[in-house]
Coordinates of C-alpha atoms in Angstrom, one line a residue:
X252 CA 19.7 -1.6 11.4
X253 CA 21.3 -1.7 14.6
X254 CA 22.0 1.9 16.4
X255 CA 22.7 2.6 20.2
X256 CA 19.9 2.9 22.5
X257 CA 19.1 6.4 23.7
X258 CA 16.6 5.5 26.7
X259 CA 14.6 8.5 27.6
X260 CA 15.9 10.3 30.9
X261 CA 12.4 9.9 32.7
X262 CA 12.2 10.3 36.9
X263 CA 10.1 7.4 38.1
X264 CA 7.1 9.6 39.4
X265 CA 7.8 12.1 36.6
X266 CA 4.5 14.0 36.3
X267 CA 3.5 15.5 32.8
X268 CA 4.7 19.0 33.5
X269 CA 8.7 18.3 33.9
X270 CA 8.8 17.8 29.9
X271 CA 9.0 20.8 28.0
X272 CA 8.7 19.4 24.6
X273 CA 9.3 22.5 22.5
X274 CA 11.1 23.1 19.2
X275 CA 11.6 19.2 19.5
X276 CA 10.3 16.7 17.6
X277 CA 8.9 13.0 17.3
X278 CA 12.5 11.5 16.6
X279 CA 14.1 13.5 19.4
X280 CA 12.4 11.4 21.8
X281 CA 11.9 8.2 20.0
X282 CA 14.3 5.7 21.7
X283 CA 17.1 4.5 19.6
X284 CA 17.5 0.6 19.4
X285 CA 20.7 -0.9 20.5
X286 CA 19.0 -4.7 19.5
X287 CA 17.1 -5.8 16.6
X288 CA 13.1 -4.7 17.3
X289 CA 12.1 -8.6 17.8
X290 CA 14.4 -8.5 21.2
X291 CA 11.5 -6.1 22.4
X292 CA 8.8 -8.2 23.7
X293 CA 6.0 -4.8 22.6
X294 CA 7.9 -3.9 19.4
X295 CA 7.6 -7.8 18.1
X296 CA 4.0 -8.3 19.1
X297 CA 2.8 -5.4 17.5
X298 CA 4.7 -6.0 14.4
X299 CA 3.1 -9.5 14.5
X300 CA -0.3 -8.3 14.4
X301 CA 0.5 -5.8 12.3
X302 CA 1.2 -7.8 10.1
X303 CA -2.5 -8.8 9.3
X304 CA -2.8 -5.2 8.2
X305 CA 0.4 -5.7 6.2
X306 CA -0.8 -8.9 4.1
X307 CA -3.5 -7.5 2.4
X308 CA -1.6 -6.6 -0.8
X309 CA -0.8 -10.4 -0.8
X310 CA -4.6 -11.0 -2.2
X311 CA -4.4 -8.4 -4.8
X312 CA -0.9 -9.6 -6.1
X313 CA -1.9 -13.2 -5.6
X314 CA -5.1 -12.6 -8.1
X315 CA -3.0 -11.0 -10.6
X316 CA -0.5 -13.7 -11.2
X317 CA -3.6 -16.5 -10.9
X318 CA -5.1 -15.1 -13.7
X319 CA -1.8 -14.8 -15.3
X320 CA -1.2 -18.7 -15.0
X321 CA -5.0 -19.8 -15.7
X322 CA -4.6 -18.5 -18.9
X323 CA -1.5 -21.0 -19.7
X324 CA -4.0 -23.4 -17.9
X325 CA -5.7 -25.3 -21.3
X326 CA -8.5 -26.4 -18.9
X327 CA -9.0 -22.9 -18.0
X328 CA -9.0 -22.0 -21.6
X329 CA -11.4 -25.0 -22.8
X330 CA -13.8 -24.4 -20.0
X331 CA -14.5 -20.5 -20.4
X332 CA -14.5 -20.8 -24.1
X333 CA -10.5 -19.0 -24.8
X334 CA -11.2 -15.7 -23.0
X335 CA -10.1 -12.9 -25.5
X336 CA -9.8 -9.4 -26.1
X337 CA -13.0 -7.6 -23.9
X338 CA -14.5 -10.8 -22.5
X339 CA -10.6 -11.8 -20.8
X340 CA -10.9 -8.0 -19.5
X341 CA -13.9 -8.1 -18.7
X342 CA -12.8 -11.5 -16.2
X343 CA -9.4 -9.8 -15.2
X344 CA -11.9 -6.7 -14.3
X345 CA -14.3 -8.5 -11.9
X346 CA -12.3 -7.8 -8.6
X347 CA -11.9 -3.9 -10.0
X348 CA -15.8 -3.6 -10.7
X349 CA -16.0 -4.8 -7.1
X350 CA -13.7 -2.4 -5.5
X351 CA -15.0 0.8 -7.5
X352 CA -18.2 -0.4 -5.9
X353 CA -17.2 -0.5 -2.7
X354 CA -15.4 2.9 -2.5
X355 CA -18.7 4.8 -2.1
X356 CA -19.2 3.1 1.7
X357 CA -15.3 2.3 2.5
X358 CA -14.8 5.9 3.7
X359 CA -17.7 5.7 6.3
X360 CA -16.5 2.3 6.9
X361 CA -13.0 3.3 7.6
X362 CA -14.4 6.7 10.3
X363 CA -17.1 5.1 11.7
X364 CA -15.6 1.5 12.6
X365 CA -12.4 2.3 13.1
X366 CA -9.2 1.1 10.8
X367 CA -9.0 -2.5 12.1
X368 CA -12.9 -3.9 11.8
X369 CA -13.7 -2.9 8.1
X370 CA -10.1 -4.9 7.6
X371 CA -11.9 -7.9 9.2
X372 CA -15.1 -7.2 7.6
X373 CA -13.8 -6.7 3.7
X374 CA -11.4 -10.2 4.6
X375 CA -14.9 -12.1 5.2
X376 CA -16.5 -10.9 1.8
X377 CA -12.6 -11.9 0.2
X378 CA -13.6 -15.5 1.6
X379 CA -17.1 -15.7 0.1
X380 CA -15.7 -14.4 -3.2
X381 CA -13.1 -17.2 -3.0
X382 CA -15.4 -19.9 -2.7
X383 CA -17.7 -18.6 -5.1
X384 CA -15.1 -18.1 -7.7
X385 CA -13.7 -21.5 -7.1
X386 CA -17.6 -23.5 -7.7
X387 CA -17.8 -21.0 -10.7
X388 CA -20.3 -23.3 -13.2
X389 CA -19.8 -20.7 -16.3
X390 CA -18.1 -17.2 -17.1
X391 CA -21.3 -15.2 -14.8
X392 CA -20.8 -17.6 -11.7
X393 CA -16.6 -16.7 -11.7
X394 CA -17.1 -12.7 -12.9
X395 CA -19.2 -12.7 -9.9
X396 CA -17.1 -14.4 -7.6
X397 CA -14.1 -11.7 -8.6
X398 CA -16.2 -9.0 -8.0
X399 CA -17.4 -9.7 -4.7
X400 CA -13.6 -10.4 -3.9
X401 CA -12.7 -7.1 -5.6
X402 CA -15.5 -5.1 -3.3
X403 CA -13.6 -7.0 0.1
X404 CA -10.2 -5.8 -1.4
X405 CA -12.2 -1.9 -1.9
X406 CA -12.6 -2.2 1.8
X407 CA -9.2 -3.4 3.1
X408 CA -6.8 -1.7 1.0
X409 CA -8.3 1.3 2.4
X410 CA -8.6 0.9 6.1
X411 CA -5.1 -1.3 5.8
X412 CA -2.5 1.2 5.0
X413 CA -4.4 3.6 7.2
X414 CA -4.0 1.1 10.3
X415 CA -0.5 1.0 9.7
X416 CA 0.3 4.4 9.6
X417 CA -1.2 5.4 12.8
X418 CA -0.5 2.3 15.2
X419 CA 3.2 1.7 14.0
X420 CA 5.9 2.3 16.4
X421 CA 7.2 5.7 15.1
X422 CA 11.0 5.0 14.0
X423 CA 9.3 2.0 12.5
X424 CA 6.3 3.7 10.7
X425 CA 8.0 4.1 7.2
X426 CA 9.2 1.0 6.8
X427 CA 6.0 -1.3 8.0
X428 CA 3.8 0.8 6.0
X429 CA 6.4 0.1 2.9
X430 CA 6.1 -3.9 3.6
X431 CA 2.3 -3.1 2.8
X432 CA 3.7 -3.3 -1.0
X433 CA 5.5 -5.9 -1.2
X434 CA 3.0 -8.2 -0.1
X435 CA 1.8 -8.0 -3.5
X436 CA 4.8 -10.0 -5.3
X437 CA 4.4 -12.8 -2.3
X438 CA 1.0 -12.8 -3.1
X439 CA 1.9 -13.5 -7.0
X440 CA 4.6 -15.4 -5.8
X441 CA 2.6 -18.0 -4.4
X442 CA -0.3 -18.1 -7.1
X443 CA 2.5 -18.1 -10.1
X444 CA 3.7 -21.5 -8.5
X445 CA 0.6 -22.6 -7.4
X446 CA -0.8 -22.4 -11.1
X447 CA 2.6 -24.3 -12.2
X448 CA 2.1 -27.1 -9.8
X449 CA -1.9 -27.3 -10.6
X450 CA -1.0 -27.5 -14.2
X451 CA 0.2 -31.0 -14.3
X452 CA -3.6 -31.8 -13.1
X453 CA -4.8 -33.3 -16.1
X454 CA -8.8 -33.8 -17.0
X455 CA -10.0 -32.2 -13.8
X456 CA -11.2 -28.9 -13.5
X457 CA -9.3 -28.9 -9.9
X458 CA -6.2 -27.7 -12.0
X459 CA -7.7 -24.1 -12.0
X460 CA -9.7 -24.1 -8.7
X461 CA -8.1 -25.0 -6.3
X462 CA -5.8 -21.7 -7.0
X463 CA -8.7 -20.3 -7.3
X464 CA -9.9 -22.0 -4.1
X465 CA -6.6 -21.0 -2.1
X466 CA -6.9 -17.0 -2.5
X467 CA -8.8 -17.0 0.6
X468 CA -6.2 -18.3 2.8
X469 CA -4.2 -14.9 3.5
X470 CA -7.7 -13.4 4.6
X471 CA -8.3 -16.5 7.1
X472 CA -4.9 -14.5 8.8
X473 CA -5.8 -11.1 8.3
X474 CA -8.9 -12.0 10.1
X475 CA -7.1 -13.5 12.9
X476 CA -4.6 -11.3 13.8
X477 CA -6.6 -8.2 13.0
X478 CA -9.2 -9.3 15.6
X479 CA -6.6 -8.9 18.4
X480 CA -4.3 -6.0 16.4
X481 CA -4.9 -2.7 18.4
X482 CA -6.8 0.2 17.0
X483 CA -5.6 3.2 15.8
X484 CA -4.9 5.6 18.5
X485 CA -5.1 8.4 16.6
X486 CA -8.8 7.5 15.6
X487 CA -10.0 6.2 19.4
X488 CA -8.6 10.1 20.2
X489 CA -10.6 12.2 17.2
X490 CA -13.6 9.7 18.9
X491 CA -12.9 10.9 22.4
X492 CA -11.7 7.6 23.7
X493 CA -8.2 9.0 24.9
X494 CA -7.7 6.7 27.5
X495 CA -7.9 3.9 25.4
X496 CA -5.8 5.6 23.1
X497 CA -3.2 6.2 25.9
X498 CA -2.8 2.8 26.6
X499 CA -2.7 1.4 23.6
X500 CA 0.7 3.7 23.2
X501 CA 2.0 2.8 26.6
X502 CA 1.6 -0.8 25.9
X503 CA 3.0 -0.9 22.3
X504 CA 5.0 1.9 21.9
X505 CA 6.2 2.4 25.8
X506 CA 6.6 -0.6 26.5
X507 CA 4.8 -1.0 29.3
X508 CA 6.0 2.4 30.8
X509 CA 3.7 5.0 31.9
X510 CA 6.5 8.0 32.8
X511 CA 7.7 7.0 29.0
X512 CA 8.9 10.2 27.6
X513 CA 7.9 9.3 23.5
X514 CA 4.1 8.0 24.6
X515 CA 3.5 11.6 26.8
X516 CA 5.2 13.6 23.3
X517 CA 3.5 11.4 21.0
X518 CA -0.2 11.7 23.0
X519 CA 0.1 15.7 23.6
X520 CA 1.5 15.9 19.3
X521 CA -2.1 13.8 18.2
X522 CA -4.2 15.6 21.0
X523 CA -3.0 19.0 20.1
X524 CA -3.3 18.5 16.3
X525 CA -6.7 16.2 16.4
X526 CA -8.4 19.2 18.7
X527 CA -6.9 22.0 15.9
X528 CA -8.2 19.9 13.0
X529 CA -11.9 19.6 14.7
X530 CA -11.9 23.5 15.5
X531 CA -10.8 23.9 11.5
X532 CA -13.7 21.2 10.9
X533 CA -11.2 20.0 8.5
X534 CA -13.2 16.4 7.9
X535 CA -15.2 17.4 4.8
X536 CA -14.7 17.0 1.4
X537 CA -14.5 20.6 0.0
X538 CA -10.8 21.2 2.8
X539 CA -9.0 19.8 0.0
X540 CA -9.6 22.1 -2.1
X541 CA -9.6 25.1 0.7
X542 CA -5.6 25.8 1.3
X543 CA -3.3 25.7 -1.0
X544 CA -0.8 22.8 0.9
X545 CA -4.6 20.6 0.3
X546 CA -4.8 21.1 -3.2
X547 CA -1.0 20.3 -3.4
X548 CA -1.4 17.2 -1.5
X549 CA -4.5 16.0 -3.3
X550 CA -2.6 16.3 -6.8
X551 CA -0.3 13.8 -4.8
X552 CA -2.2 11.3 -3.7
X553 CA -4.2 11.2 -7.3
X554 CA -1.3 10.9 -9.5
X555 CA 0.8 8.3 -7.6
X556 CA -2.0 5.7 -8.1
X557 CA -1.7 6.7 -12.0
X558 CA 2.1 6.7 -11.6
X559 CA 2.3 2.8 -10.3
X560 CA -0.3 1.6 -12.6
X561 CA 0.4 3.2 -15.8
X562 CA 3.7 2.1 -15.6
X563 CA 3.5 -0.9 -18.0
X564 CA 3.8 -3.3 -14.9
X565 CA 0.0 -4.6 -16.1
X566 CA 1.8 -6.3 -18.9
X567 CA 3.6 -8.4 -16.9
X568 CA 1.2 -8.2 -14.1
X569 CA -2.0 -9.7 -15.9
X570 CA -0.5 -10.2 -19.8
X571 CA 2.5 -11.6 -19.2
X572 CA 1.1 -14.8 -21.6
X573 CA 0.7 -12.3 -24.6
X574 CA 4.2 -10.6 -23.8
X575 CA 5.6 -13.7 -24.0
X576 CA 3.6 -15.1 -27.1
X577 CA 5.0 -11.8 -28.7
X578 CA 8.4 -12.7 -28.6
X579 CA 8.1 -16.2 -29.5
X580 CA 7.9 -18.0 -26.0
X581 CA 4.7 -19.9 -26.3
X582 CA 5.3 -23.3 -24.8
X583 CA 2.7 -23.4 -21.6
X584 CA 5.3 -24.5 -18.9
X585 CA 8.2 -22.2 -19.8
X586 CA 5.7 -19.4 -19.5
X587 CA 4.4 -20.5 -16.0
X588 CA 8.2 -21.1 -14.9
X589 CA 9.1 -17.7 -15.8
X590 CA 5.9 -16.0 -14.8
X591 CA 7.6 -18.1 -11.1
X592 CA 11.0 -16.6 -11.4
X593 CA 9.6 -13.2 -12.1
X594 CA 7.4 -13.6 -8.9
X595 CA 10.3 -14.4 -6.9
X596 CA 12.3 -11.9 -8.4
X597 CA 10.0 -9.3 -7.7
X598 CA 9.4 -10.5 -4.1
X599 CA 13.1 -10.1 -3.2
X600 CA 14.1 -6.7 -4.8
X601 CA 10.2 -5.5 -3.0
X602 CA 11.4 -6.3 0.2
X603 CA 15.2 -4.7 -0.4
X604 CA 13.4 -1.6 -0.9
X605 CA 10.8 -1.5 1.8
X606 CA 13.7 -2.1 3.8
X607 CA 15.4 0.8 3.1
X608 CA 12.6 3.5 2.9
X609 CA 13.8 6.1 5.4
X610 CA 17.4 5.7 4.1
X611 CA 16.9 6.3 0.4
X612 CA 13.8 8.7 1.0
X613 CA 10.3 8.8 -0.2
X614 CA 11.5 11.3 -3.5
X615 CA 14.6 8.9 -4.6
X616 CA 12.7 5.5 -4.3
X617 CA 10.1 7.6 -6.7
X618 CA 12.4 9.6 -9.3
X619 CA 14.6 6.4 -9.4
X620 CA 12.1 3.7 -10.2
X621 CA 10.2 5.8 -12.9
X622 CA 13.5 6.8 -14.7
X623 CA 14.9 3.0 -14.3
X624 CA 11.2 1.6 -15.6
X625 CA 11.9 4.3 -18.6
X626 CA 15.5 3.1 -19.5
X627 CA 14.1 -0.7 -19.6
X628 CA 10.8 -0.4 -21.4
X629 CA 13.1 1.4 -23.7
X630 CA 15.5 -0.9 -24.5
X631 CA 12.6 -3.5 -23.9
X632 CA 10.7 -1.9 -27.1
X633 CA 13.8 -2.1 -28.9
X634 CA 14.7 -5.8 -29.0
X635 CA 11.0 -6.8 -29.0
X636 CA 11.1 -5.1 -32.2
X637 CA 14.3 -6.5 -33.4
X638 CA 13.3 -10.1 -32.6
X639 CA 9.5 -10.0 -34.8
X640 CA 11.5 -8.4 -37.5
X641 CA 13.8 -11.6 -37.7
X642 CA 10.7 -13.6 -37.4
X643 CA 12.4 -14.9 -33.6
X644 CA 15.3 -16.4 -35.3
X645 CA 17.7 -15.0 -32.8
X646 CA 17.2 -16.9 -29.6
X647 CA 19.3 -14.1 -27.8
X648 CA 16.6 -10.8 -28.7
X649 CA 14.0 -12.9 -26.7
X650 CA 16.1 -13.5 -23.7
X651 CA 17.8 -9.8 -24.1
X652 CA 13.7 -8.8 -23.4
X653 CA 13.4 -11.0 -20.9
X654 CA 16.6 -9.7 -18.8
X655 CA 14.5 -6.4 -19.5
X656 CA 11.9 -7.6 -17.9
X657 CA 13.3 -8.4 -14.6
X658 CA 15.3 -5.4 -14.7
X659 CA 12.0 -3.2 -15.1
X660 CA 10.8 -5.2 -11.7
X661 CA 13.4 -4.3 -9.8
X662 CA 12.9 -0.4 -11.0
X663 CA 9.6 -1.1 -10.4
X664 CA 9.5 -2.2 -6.4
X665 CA 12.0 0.9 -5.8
X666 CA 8.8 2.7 -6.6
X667 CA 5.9 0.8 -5.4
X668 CA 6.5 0.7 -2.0
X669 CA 7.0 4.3 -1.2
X670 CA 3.1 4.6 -2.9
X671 CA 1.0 4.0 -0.4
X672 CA 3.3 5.3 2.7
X673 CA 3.8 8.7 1.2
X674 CA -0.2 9.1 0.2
X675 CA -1.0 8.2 3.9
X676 CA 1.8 10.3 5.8
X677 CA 1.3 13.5 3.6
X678 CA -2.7 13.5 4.4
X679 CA -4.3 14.9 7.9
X680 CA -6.3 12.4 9.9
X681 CA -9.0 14.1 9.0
X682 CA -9.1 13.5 5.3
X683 CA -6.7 10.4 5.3
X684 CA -9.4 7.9 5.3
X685 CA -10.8 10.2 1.9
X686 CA -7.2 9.9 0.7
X687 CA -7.2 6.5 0.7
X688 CA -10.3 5.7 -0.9
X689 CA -9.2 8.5 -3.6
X690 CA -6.2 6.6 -3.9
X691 CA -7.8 3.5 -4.4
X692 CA -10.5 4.8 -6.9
X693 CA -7.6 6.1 -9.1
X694 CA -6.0 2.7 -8.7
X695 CA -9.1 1.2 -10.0
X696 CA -9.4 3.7 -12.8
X697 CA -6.5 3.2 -14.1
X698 CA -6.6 -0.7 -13.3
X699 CA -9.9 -0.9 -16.0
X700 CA -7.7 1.0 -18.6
X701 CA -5.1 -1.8 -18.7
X702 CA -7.6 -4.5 -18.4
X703 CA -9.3 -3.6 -21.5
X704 CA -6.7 -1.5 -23.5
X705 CA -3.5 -4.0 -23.0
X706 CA -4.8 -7.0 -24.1
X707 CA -6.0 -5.5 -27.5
X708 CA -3.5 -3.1 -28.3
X709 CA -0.4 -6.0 -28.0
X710 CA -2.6 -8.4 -29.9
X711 CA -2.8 -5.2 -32.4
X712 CA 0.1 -3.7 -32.7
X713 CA 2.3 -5.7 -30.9
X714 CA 5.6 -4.5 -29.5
X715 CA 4.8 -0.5 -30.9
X716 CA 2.4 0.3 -27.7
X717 CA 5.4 -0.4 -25.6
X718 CA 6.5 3.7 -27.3
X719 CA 3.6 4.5 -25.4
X720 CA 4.9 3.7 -21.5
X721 CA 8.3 4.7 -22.6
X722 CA 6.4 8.1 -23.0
X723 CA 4.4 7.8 -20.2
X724 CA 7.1 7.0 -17.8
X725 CA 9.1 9.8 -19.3
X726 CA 6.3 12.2 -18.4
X727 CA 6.1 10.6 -14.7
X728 CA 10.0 11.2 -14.1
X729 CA 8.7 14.8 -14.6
X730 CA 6.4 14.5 -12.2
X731 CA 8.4 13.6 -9.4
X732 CA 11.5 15.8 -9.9
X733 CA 9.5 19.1 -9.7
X734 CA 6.5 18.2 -7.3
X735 CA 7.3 15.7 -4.8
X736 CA 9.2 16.8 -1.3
X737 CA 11.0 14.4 0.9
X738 CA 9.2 13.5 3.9
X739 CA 11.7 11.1 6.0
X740 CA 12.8 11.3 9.3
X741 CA 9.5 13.1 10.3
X742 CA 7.0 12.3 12.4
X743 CA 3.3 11.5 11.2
X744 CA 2.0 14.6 12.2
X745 CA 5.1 16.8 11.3
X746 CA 4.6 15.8 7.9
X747 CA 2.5 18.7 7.1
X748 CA 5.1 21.4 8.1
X749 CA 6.4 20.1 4.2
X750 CA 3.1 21.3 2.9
X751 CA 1.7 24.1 5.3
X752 CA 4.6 25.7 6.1
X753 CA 4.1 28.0 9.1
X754 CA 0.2 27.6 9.2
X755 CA 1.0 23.8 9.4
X756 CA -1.7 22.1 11.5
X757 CA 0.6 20.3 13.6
X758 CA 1.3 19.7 17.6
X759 CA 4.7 20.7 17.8
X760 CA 4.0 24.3 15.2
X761 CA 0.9 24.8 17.7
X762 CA 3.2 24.5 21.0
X763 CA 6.0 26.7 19.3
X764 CA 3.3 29.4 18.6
X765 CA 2.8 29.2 22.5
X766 CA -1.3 27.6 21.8
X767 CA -0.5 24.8 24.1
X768 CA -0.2 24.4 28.0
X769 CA 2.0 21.8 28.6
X770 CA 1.2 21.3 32.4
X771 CA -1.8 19.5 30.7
X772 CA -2.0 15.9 30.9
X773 CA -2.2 14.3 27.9
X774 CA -5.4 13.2 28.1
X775 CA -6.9 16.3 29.3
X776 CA -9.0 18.5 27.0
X777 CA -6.7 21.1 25.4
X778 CA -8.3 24.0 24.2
X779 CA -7.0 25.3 21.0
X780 CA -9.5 28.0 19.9
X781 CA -7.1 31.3 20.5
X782 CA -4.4 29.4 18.2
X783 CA -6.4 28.5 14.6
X784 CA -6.6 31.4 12.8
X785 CA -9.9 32.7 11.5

């Protein structure tokens, strides 16, 4: 991680005009670190509040794996009557019936409060969910208490990747908005041993709420360091605040420096593209359907949500007790161990990949997880089958699928945490807050479909509807050779060069079409009429 540090070559009284920015771009004038970023005081408290924006996924993956380990929780079982088939759906649903309800608002949310307030906003309805999940009298008071939890998740895993995307520090952008994902295994991490430890609470009903109880502690944070997390400049500029804007990138990505060559390129790039997207009026809903790099990124950010959920990862995600029942593991405490060793397994190879986002690239972390998901669900639906047709007699099929199993993870998080940071950077500001609540409604979609479909169809037909993700993944592998393009190394609003080509929408195309004075100061109006084409 370490590189030399390239400072910028910046005369103390430097006034705007001395930089001639063009045919550069965003990395040209992006300091290189000679030090780890927590050795700069702006880079590390940034990253710290980022990080509010960053936990959200924690919730999510922490409500998966709870309901994963209540259902090896007999006091769970005895208390809501055994939850089968549609009415354990219908339970696992509640959080997605609240976030498919909250999608109809989150956009306005997300453009008329800013990126960072909806966050705090959706993290107090998370809390109220929480509590009323964990006093849950019957199987109405807990489906309620999930669904007003799944209506706060609606509303931050919208605004959240969206936050950190345009506030990041620019080298850093790709891989903070990757940690977004990873979150998720902590999240399950903690519930899967939670659930284990609760487990040996015997004759209480405490053995199931108070994990129940403890899914509102990573919002307590988000709420915290959100409150004091700055906003996204990009938005305070499409809102004509560019002065706060300015200063938000002199204090965080300047460090403090006004004559800093990256905060002057970065504040002319957002101006100069913002000011063409408004002439464009490119905020409504019917743009993405009005060019053809639009329509290409809208297929994009529709299928990846489809691509990371219809993956099979439900089964071990929310099913894992029935996947294990399948193969002959039924003992309650060997099922909530693994379900912990999974969690942790998950959590480490997550944050490997994260890690190395702009090295691997956007397309590799994709085409390699879906054809390394393919290759383990099918040798996966192989041995599953071997070991019911030997009635489980051979100890050594069952623990052959569970090797699968954790290989499938680690394919899995190669995948996952390129999802959200490729369907954020490949959108324009203007429809990126749309983007994200598409990407979440897909999510969602395709989040009922496991719910209801996975539970029945392996108590059906057992290991056979594995065939159908081995297909499905084969189909996504597809998918991602012939349609995705690699975005690293490129700045957030370079991105759409990849999709627009010349006509991109973009500060640095504009100023090497000659639209732009640069002897403006950055937070001067910038007329861009004569540049946008009719």
């Amino acid at each position: 991680m370490s590189e030399e540090m390239r400072e910028p070559k910046v005369a103390k009284e430097a006034s705007y005009h001395e930089f001639n920015f063009d045919g550069q771009l965003l990395k040209d004038v992006t300091p290189k670190l000679d030090k780890f970023w927590w050795h700069y005081p702006h880079l590390l408290k940034l990253n710290l509040l980022l990080l509010g924006a960053v936990l959200v996924q924690t919730t999510n993956g922490y409500d998966g794996s709870m309901l994963n380990g209540l259902q090896s929780i007999s006091l769970w079982q005895n208390y809501f009557g055994n939850p089968t088939g549609a009415y354990l759906g219908t339970m696992t649903s509640g959080t997605t019936y609240g976030l498919i309800a909250s999608l109809p608002f989150v956009t306005w949310f997300c453009e008329r409060f800013g990126r960072r307030w909806p966050v705090i906003g959706g993290s107090v309805a998370i809390i109220f969910g929480a509590i009323l999940q964990t006093a849950a009298q019957n199987y109405a008071m807990f489906v309620a208490g999930r669904f007003i939890i799944g209506f706060g998740l609606g509303v931050i895993q919208t605004c959240a990747p969206i936050l950190l995307q345009e506030t990041a520090y620019p080298s850093q952008r790709g891989k903070v908005t990757s940690f977004y994902e990873p979150t998720f295994p902590f999240g399950a991490l903690l519930a899967a041993w939670i659930t284990y430890g609760t487990n040996f609470i015997t004759g209480s009903s405490w053995s199931w709420r108070i994990p129940s109880l403890l899914q509102c502690v990573p919002s307590l944070f988000q709420i915290v360091l959100c409150y004091y997390c700055p906003e996204s400049p990009r938005w305070l500029v499409y809102n004509n605040r560019e002065d706060e804007a300015l200063e938000i990138l002199i204090q965080y990505h300047g460090g403090g420096d006004r004559n800093s060559e990256l905060v002057r390129f970065e504040m002319a790039e957002i101006k100069t593209t913002l000011e063409a997207e408004k002439v464009q009026k490119a905020a409504h809903w019917k743009e993405w359907l009005a060019t053809k790099g639009n329509r290409y990124r809208l297929f994009i950010v529709l299928i990846i949500p489809y691509m990371l959920q219809l993956a099979g990862n439900a089964l071990v995600s929310y099913y894992l007790h029935l996947v294990l029942n399948s193969i002959g593991i039924t003992d309650s405490k060997t099922q909530l161990i693994i379900n912990g060793c999974i969690q942790i397994w998950a959590l480490i190879t997550a944050l490997i990949f994260a890690g190395s986002i702009d090295w691997l690239g956007r397309r590799f972390m994709f085409l390699g997880g879906q054809l390394g998901m393919m290759v383990s669900y099918i040798i996966w639906t192989a041995l599953s089958a071997k070991a019911q047709q030997t009635n489980f007699a051979n100890s050594g099929l069952s623990t052959g699928v569970l090797a699968m199993i954790f290989l499938y993870q680690l394919f899995y998080h190669m995948a996952a945490p390129a999802g959200p940071t490729y369907a954020m950077e490949i959108t324009p500001f203007s429809l990126r807050s749309k983007a994200s609540m598409l990407y979440q409604l897909q999510g969602q979609i395709a989040g009922i479909f496991n719910n209801y479909v996975n539970p029945i169809a392996l108590v059906a037909i057992g290991w056979k509807y594995y065939i159908v993700y081995c297909v499905i993944l084969a189909v996504w592998s597809a998918v991602v050779f012939f349609t995705f393009p690699e975005t690293k190394g490129l700045g957030l609003e370079e991105v759409a060069a990849r999709f627009d080509g010349a006509d991109a929408v973009v500060g640095t195309a504009i100023l090497k079409r000659g639209g732009r004075d640069v002897e403006n100061s950055p937070t001067e109006p910038i007329s861009l009429d004569h540049t946008i084409k009719a």
